[in-house]
Tab-separated table of C-alpha atoms in Angstrom:
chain	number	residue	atom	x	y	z
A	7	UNK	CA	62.963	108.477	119.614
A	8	UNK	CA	62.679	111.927	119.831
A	9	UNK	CA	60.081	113.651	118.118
A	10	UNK	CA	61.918	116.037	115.771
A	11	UNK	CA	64.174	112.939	114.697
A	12	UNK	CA	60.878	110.546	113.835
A	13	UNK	CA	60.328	113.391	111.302
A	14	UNK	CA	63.505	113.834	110.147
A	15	UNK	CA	63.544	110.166	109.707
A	16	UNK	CA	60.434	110.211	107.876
A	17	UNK	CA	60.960	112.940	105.465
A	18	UNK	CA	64.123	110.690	104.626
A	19	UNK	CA	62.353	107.906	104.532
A	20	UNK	CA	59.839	109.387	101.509
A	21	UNK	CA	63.418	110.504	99.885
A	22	UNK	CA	64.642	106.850	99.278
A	23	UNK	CA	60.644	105.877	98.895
A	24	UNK	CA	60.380	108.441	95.441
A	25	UNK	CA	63.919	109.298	94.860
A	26	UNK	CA	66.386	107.035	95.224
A	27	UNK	CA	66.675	105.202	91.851
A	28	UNK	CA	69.813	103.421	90.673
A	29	UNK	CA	68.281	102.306	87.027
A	30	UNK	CA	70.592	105.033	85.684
A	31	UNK	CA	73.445	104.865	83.447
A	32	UNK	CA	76.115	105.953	85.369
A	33	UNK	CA	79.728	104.079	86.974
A	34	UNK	CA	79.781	103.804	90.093
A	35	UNK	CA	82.742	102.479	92.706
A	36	UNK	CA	82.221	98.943	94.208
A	37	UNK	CA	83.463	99.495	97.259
A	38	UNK	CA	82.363	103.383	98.175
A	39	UNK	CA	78.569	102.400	97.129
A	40	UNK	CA	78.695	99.049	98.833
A	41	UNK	CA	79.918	100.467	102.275
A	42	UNK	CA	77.982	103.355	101.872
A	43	UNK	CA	74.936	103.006	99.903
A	44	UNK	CA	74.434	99.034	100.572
A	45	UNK	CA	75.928	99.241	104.146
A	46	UNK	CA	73.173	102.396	104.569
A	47	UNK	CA	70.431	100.596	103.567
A	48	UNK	CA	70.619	97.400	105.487
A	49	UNK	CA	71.677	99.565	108.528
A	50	UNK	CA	68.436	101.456	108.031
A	51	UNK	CA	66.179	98.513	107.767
A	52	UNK	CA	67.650	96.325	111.328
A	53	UNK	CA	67.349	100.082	113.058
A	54	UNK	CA	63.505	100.857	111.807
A	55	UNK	CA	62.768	97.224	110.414
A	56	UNK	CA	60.906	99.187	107.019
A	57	UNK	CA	60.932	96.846	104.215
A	58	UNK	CA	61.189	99.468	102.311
A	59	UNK	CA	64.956	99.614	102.680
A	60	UNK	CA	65.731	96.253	102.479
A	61	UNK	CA	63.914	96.102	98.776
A	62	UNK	CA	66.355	98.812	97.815
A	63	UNK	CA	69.296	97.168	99.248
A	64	UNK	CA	68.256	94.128	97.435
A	65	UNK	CA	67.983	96.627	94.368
A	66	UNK	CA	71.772	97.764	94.387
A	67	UNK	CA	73.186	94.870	95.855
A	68	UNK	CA	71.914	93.039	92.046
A	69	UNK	CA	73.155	96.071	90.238
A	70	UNK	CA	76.605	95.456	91.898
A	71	UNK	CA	76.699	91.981	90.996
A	72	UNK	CA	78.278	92.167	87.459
A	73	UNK	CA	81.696	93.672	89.095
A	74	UNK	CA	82.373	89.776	89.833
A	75	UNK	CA	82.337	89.001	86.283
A	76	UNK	CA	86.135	88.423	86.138
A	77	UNK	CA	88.433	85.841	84.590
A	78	UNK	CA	89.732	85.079	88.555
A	79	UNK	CA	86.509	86.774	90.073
A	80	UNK	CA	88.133	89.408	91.940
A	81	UNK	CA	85.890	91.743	91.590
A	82	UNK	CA	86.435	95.255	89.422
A	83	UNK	CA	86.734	98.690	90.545
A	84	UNK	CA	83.836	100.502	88.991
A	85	UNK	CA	80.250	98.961	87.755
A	86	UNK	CA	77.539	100.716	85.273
A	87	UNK	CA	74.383	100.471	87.972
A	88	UNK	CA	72.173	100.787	84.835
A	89	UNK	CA	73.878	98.713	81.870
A	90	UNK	CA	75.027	96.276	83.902
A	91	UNK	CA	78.055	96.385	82.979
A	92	UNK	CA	81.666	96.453	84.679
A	93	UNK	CA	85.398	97.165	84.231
A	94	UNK	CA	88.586	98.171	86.118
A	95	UNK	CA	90.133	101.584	86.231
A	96	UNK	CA	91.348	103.283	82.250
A	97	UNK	CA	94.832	103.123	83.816
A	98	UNK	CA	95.211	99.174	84.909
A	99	UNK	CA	93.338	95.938	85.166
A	100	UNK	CA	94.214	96.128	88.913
A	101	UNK	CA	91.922	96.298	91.696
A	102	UNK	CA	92.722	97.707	95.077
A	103	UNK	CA	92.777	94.944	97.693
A	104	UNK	CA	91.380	97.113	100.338
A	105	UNK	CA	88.178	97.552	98.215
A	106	UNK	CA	87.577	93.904	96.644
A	107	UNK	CA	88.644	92.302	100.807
A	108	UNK	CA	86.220	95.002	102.604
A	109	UNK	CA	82.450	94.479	100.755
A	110	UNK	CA	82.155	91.098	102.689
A	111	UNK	CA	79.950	92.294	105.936
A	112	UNK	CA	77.617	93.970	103.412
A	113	UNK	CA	76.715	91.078	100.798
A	114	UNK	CA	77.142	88.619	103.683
A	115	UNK	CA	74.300	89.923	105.621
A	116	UNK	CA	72.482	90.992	101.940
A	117	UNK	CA	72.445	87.142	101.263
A	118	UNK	CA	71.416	86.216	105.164
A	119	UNK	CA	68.181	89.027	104.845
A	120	UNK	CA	66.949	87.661	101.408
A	121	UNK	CA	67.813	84.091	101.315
A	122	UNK	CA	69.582	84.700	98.137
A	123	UNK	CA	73.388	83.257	98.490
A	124	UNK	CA	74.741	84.843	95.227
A	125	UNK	CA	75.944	87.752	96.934
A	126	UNK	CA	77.906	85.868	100.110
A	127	UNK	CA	78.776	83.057	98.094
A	128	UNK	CA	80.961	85.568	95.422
A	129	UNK	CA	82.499	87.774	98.455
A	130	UNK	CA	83.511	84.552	100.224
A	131	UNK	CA	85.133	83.336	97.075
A	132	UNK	CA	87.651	86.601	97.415
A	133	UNK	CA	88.093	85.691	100.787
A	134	UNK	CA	89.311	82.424	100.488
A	135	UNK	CA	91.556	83.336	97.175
A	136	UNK	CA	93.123	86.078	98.974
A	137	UNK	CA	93.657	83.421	102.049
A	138	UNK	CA	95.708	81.231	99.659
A	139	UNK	CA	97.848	83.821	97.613
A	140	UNK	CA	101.310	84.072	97.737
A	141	UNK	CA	102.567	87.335	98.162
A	142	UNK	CA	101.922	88.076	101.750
A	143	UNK	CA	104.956	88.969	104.102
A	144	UNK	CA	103.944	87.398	107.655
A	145	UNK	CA	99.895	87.954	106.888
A	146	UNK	CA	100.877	91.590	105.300
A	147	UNK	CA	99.365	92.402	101.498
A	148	UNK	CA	100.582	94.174	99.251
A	149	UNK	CA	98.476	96.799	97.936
A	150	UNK	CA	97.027	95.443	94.449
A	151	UNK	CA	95.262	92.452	92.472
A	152	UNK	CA	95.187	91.853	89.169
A	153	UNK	CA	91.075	91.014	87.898
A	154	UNK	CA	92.513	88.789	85.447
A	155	UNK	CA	95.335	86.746	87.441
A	156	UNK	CA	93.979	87.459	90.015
A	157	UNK	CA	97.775	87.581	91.539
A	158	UNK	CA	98.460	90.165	93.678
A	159	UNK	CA	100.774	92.990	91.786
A	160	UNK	CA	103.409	95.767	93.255
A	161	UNK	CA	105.099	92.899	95.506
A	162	UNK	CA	106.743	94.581	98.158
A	163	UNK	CA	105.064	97.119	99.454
A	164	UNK	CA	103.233	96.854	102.818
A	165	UNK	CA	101.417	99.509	104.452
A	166	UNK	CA	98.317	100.098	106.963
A	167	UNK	CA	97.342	102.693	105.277
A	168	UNK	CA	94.884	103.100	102.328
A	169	UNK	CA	94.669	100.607	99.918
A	170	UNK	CA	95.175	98.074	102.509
A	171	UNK	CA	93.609	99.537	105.561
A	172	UNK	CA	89.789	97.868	105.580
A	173	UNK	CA	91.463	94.084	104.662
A	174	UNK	CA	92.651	93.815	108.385
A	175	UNK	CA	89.653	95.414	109.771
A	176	UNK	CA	87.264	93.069	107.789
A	177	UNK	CA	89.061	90.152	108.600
A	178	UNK	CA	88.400	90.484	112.240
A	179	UNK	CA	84.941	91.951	111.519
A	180	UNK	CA	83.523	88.631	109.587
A	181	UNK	CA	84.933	86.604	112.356
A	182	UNK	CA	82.524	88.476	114.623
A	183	UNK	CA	79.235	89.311	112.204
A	184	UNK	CA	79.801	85.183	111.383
A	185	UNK	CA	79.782	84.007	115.296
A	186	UNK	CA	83.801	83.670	115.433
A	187	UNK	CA	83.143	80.165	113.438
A	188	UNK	CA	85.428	81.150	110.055
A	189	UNK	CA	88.596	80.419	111.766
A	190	UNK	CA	90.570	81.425	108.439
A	191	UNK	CA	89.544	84.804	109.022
A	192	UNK	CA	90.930	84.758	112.405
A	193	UNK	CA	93.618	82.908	111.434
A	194	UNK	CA	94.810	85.632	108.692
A	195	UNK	CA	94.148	88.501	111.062
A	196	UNK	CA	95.928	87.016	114.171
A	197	UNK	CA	98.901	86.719	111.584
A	198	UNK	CA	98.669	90.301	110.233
A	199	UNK	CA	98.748	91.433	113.729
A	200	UNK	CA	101.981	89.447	113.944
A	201	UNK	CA	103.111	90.616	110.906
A	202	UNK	CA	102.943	94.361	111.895
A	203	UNK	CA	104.536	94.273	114.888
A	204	UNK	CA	107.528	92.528	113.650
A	205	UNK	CA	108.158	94.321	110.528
A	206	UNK	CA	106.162	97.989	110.763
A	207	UNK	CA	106.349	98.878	114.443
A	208	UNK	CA	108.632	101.553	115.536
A	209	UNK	CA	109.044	104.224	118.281
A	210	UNK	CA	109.556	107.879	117.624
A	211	UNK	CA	111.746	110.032	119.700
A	212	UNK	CA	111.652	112.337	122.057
A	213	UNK	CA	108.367	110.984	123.403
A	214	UNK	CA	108.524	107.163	122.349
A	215	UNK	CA	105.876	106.719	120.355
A	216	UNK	CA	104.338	103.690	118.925
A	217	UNK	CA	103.899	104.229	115.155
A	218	UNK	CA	103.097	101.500	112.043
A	219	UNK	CA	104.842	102.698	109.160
A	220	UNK	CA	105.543	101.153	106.068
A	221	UNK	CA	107.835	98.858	104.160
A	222	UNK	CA	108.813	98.797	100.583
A	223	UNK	CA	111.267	96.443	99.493
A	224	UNK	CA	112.931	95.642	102.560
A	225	UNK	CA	113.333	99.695	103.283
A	226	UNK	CA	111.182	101.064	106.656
A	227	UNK	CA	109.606	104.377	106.368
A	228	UNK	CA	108.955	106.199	109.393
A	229	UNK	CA	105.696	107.407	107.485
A	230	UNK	CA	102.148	106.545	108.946
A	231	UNK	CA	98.403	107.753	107.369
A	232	UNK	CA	95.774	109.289	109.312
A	233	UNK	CA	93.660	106.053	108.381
A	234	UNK	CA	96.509	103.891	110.211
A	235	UNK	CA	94.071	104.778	113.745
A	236	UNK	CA	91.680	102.374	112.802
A	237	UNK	CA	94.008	100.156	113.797
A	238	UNK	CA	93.723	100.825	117.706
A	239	UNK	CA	90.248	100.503	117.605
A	240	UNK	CA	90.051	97.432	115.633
A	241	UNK	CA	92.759	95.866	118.041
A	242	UNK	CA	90.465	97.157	120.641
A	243	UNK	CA	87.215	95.052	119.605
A	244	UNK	CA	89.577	92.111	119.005
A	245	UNK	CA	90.360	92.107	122.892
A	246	UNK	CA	86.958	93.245	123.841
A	247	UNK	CA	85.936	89.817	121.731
A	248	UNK	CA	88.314	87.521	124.079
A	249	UNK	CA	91.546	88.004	121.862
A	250	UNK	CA	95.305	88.109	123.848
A	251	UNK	CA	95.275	90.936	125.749
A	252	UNK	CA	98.018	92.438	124.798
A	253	UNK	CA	96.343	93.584	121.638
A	254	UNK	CA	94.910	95.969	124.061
A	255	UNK	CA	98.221	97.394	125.161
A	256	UNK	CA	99.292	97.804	121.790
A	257	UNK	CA	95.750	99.420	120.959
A	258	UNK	CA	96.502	101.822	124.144
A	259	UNK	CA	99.681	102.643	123.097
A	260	UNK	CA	98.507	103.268	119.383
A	261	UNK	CA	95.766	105.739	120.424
A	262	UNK	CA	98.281	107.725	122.065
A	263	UNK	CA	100.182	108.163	119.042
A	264	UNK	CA	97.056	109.212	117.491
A	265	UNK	CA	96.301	111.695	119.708
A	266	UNK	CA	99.791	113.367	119.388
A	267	UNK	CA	99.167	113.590	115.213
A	268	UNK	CA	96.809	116.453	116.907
A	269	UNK	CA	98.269	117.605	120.077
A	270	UNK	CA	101.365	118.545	118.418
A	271	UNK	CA	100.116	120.510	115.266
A	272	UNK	CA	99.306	124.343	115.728
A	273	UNK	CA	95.464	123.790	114.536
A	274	UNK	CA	95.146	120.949	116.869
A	275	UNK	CA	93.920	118.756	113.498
A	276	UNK	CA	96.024	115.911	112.457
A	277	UNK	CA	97.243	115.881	108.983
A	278	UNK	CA	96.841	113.171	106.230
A	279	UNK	CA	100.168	112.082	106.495
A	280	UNK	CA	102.832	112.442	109.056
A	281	UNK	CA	106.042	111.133	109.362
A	282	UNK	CA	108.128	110.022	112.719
A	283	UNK	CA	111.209	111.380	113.584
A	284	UNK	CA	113.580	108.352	114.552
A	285	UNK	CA	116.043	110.028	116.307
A	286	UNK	CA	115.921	112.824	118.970
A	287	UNK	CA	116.911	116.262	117.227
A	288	UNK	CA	116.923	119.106	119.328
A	289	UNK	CA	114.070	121.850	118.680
A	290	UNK	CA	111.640	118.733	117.005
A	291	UNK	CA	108.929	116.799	118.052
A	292	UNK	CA	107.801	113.416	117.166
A	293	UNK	CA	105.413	114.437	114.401
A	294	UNK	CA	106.858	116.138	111.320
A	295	UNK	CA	104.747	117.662	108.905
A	296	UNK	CA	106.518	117.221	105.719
A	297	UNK	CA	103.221	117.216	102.998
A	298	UNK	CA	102.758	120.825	102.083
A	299	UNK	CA	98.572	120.579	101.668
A	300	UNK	CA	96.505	118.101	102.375
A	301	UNK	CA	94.582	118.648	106.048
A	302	UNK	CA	92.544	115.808	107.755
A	303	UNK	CA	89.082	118.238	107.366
A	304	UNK	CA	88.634	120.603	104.401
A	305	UNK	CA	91.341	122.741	104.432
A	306	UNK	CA	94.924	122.701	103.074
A	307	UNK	CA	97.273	123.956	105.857
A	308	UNK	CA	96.975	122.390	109.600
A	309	UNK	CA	99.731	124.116	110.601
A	310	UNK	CA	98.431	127.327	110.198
A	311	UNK	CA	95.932	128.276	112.113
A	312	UNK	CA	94.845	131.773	111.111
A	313	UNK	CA	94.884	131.116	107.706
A	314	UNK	CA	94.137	127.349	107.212
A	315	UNK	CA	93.168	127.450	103.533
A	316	UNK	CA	89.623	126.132	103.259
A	317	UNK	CA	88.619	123.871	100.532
A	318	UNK	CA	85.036	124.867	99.957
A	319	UNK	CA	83.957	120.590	100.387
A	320	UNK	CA	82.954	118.615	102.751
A	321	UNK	CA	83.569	115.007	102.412
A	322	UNK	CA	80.667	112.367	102.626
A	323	UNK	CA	82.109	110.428	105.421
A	324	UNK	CA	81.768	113.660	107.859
A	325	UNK	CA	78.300	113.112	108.270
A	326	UNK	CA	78.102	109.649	107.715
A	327	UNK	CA	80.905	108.627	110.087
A	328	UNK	CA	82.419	111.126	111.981
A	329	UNK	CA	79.666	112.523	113.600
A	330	UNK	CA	77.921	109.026	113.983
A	331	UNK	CA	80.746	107.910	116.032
A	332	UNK	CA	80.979	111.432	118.401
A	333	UNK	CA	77.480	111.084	118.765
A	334	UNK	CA	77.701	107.417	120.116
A	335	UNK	CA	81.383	108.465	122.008
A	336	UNK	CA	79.585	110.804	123.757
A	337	UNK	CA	76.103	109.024	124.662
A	338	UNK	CA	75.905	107.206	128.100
A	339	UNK	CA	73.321	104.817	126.972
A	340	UNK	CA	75.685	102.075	126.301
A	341	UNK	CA	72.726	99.829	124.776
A	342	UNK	CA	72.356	102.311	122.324
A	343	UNK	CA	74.653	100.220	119.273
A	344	UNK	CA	75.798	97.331	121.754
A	345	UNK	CA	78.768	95.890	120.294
A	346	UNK	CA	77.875	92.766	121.640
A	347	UNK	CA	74.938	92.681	119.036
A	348	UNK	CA	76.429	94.954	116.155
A	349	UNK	CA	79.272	95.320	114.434
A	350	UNK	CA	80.161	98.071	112.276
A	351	UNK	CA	80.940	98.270	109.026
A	352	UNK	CA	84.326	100.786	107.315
A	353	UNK	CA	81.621	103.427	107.190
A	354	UNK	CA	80.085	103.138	110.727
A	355	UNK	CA	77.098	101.756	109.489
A	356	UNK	CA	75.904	98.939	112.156
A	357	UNK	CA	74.862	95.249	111.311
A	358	UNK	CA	73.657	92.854	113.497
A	359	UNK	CA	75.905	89.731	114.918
A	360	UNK	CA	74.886	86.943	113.500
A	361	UNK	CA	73.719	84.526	116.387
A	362	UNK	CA	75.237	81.143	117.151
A	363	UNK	CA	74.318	78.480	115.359
């Protein structure tokens, strides 16, 4: 390691040592400081192997815990780190299914480090409830769960997009982290795949584009988020893990469509949310533009690029993703995060492959 970085690492390091405390009464999300906090800290330790940072991911990780406390233990949206304590949103005793279906890799490998099983054995139990629900449409989910049912709610609506992004990418991702042994996981994911391409996938016109948009109640919407790309890349690993091959064509094609949400804005940034244009119109492209703010960085207005509005706010994920993943796109050491050996979790925090049994 470079020496400038071995600092940098150690004045972080004394941080977490004499700063980071979570005995504080304060509600956190389950899901944003499980993938991100949790996910961090277990990343941290495999990459320096400093107990340090396995004690306080052993810290949070019990401080997360009481979100499980529900009548169909589905886990709820927010937890008190200090109290203990746990509840869903003010507005609805719903959880997103995104968030309770992508914590898995995390308490998984929490469990695996400290020989404790509390913390796989009540992320499993989602798993295989969410396995057995009715509700799906041909391995798609809707978009909510109830904490108390523990039913899915808003039947109907299917969408790659958030709220249901990270439960296709985890499914695939267990399989992996677990030695592709949980063949439920593979089973659901292989379905999902299915399920996309027979009820989301379109074309656009003039260029063809491949696109997932979204259904509600039987109705297609030519409308696809910025998160939706996660999807080529996830199909990607699939393949690159010995799945049918032509996940990869479909990842190909996907990326392509990705790179048009930019190529054919005037900033050259994709927006949150585009929609497709179904039918050739003369004087438009593929990629309408019809959300008025709302840019993919900081600013309001990708379509105007001397005055793009900035927000004034950086989000989190910048540096905790985005730049993570240019700096390892760009890096020719390709032992660097072998993908053979780690697999990375929503937030592009790496965790070791668990070896064959």
């Amino acid at each position: 390691m470079h020496p400038c970085c071995v600092l940098k690492f150690e004045e972080a390091r004394e941080w977490v040592a004499n700063n980071l405390v979570f005995d504080k009464n304060v509600d956190v999300n389950l899901f944003e400081s499980t993938i991100r906090i949790l996910g961090g800290l277990l990343s941290t330790y495999h990459l320096s192997r400093d107990s340090l940072f396995l004690e306080k991911a052993k810290d949070i990780g019990n401080r997360l815990m009481p979100a499980f406390k529900t009548p169909s233990k589905v886990p709820y949206s927010d937890v008190n780190i200090g109290r203990g304590t746990a509840h869903p949103p003010r507005w609805t005793s719903d959880s997103t299914v995104a968030e309770v279906t992508s914590i898995q890799l995390e308490f998984r490998e929490l469990s695996r480090l400290t020989g404790d099983e509390k913390f796989q054995k009540a992320v499993d139990e989602v798993m295989k409830h969410v396995h057995t629900l009715s509700g799906k449409n041909d391995g798609l989910v809707p978009m909510f769960i109830n904490t108390n049912s523990g039913q899915f709610t808003h039947l109907g609506v299917y969408t790659l997009g958030a709220r249901a992004d990270s439960y296709y990418e985890y499914l695939l991702k267990q399989w992996i982290q677990g030695g592709k042994k949980e063949n439920e996981l593979l089973e659901d994911y292989m379905k999902a795949i299915e399920g996309v391409k027979k009820h989301l996938l379109q074309r656009s016109q003039p260029k063809h584009l491949t696109f997932v948009g979204e259904l509600a109640h039987g109705h297609f919407s030519a409308k696809m988020d910025h998160l939706v790309c996660f999807l080529p890349g996830t199909l990607a690993l699939g393949a690159h893990n010995g799945l049918t091959a032509d996940h990869m064509k479909l990842a190909e094609a996907l990326i392509e469509t990705c790179y048009q949400m930019y190529a054919q804005v005037e900033t050259g940034l994709s927006p949150e949310i585009v929609h497709f244009n179904l039918h050739a119109q003369k004087g438009h492209k593929d990629v309408e533009i019809k959300v008025p703010t709302g840019g993919y960085t900081s600013i309001n207005n990708v379509q105007n690029p001397s005055n793009p509005e900035p927000r004034d706010k950086m989000e989190s994920f910048f540096l905790g993703e985005t730049l993570k993943y240019m700096f390892l796109l760009f890096s020719d050491d390709i032992d660097l995060i072998n993908l053979d050996k780690y697999v990375f979790n929503t937030e592009a925090h790496p965790l070791p492959i668990w070896a064959p049994a």
